[in-house]
């Protein structure tokens, strides 16, 4: 049995399921350890950090994002 082929197959065809299961496991553990609302707040912080990090990686302008979020229309 070739483990490298299995790992590549799982990462290629089942990446979303693996990521979703990992996120569910981590959130479940955080809920058990800290309680629901603390785990929920931590999840929001992680999402915001990911979003900001992705914008930095893509070299996008933060001023445009702030203007878009805080504009009246």
Short mmCIF file of the C-alpha atoms (twelve columns), coordinates in Angstrom:
data_MODEL
# 
_entry.id   MODEL 
# 
loop_
_atom_site.group_PDB 
_atom_site.id 
_atom_site.type_symbol 
_atom_site.label_atom_id 
_atom_site.label_alt_id 
_atom_site.label_comp_id 
_atom_site.label_asym_id 
_atom_site.label_seq_id 
_atom_site.Cartn_x 
_atom_site.Cartn_y 
_atom_site.Cartn_z 
_atom_site.pdbx_PDB_model_num 
ATOM 1  C CA . UNK A 1  0.000   0.000  0.000  1 
ATOM 2  C CA . UNK A 2  1.474   3.351  -1.080 1 
ATOM 3  C CA . UNK A 3  0.733   5.886  1.663  1 
ATOM 4  C CA . UNK A 4  1.958   8.864  -0.355 1 
ATOM 5  C CA . UNK A 5  -0.649  8.120  -3.056 1 
ATOM 6  C CA . UNK A 6  -3.376  7.874  -0.421 1 
ATOM 7  C CA . UNK A 7  -2.341  11.186 1.181  1 
ATOM 8  C CA . UNK A 8  -2.230  12.940 -2.212 1 
ATOM 9  C CA . UNK A 9  -5.627  11.439 -3.107 1 
ATOM 10 C CA . UNK A 10 -7.201  12.597 0.163  1 
ATOM 11 C CA . UNK A 11 -5.710  16.097 -0.118 1 
ATOM 12 C CA . UNK A 12 -6.750  16.396 -3.767 1 
ATOM 13 C CA . UNK A 13 -10.265 14.981 -3.771 1 
ATOM 14 C CA . UNK A 14 -11.382 15.360 -0.146 1 
ATOM 15 C CA . UNK A 15 -9.663  18.563 0.956  1 
ATOM 16 C CA . UNK A 16 -12.933 20.365 1.802  1 
ATOM 17 C CA . UNK A 17 -14.175 17.468 3.915  1 
ATOM 18 C CA . UNK A 18 -10.848 17.276 5.728  1 
ATOM 19 C CA . UNK A 19 -10.781 21.009 6.428  1 
ATOM 20 C CA . UNK A 20 -14.423 21.004 7.545  1 
ATOM 21 C CA . UNK A 21 -13.902 18.036 9.864  1 
ATOM 22 C CA . UNK A 22 -10.791 19.650 11.348 1 
ATOM 23 C CA . UNK A 23 -12.609 22.946 11.943 1 
ATOM 24 C CA . UNK A 24 -15.500 21.055 13.554 1 
ATOM 25 C CA . UNK A 25 -13.136 19.110 15.789 1 
ATOM 26 C CA . UNK A 26 -11.262 22.223 16.897 1 
ATOM 27 C CA . UNK A 27 -14.493 24.152 17.538 1 
ATOM 28 C CA . UNK A 28 -15.882 21.214 19.503 1 
ATOM 29 C CA . UNK A 29 -12.769 21.022 21.656 1 
ATOM 30 C CA . UNK A 30 -12.800 24.782 22.239 1 
ATOM 31 C CA . UNK A 31 -16.488 24.595 23.184 1 
ATOM 32 C CA . UNK A 32 -15.764 21.873 25.733 1 
ATOM 33 C CA . UNK A 33 -12.751 23.728 27.139 1 
ATOM 34 C CA . UNK A 34 -14.013 27.341 27.119 1 
ATOM 35 C CA . UNK A 35 -17.784 27.240 26.635 1 
ATOM 36 C CA . UNK A 36 -19.852 28.082 23.560 1 
ATOM 37 C CA . UNK A 37 -19.662 31.884 23.559 1 
ATOM 38 C CA . UNK A 38 -15.914 32.042 24.166 1 
ATOM 39 C CA . UNK A 39 -15.364 29.465 21.431 1 
ATOM 40 C CA . UNK A 40 -17.695 31.406 19.116 1 
ATOM 41 C CA . UNK A 41 -15.796 34.644 19.791 1 
ATOM 42 C CA . UNK A 42 -12.504 32.849 19.159 1 
ATOM 43 C CA . UNK A 43 -13.892 31.534 15.857 1 
ATOM 44 C CA . UNK A 44 -14.856 35.061 14.805 1 
ATOM 45 C CA . UNK A 45 -11.369 36.320 15.691 1 
ATOM 46 C CA . UNK A 46 -9.781  33.525 13.661 1 
ATOM 47 C CA . UNK A 47 -12.026 34.324 10.674 1 
ATOM 48 C CA . UNK A 48 -11.188 38.045 10.820 1 
ATOM 49 C CA . UNK A 49 -7.479  37.247 11.121 1 
ATOM 50 C CA . UNK A 50 -7.673  34.905 8.134  1 
ATOM 51 C CA . UNK A 51 -9.567  37.504 6.099  1 
ATOM 52 C CA . UNK A 52 -7.038  40.250 6.876  1 
ATOM 53 C CA . UNK A 53 -4.092  37.923 6.238  1 
ATOM 54 C CA . UNK A 54 -5.542  36.916 2.874  1 
ATOM 55 C CA . UNK A 55 -5.889  40.576 1.901  1 
ATOM 56 C CA . UNK A 56 -2.252  41.170 2.851  1 
ATOM 57 C CA . UNK A 57 -1.156  38.147 0.790  1 
ATOM 58 C CA . UNK A 58 -3.099  39.462 -2.208 1 
ATOM 59 C CA . UNK A 59 -1.596  42.974 -1.750 1 
ATOM 60 C CA . UNK A 60 -5.042  44.571 -1.569 1 
ATOM 61 C CA . UNK A 61 -5.573  48.062 -0.240 1 
ATOM 62 C CA . UNK A 62 -7.017  48.360 3.272  1 
ATOM 63 C CA . UNK A 63 -8.201  51.937 2.701  1 
ATOM 64 C CA . UNK A 64 -10.557 50.750 -0.047 1 
ATOM 65 C CA . UNK A 65 -11.912 48.046 2.265  1 
ATOM 66 C CA . UNK A 66 -12.511 50.529 5.100  1 
ATOM 67 C CA . UNK A 67 -14.225 52.974 2.734  1 
ATOM 68 C CA . UNK A 68 -16.418 50.170 1.386  1 
ATOM 69 C CA . UNK A 69 -17.400 49.006 4.894  1 
ATOM 70 C CA . UNK A 70 -18.090 52.487 6.311  1 
ATOM 71 C CA . UNK A 71 -19.653 54.243 3.315  1 
ATOM 72 C CA . UNK A 72 -23.282 55.398 3.505  1 
ATOM 73 C CA . UNK A 73 -24.345 53.793 0.240  1 
# 
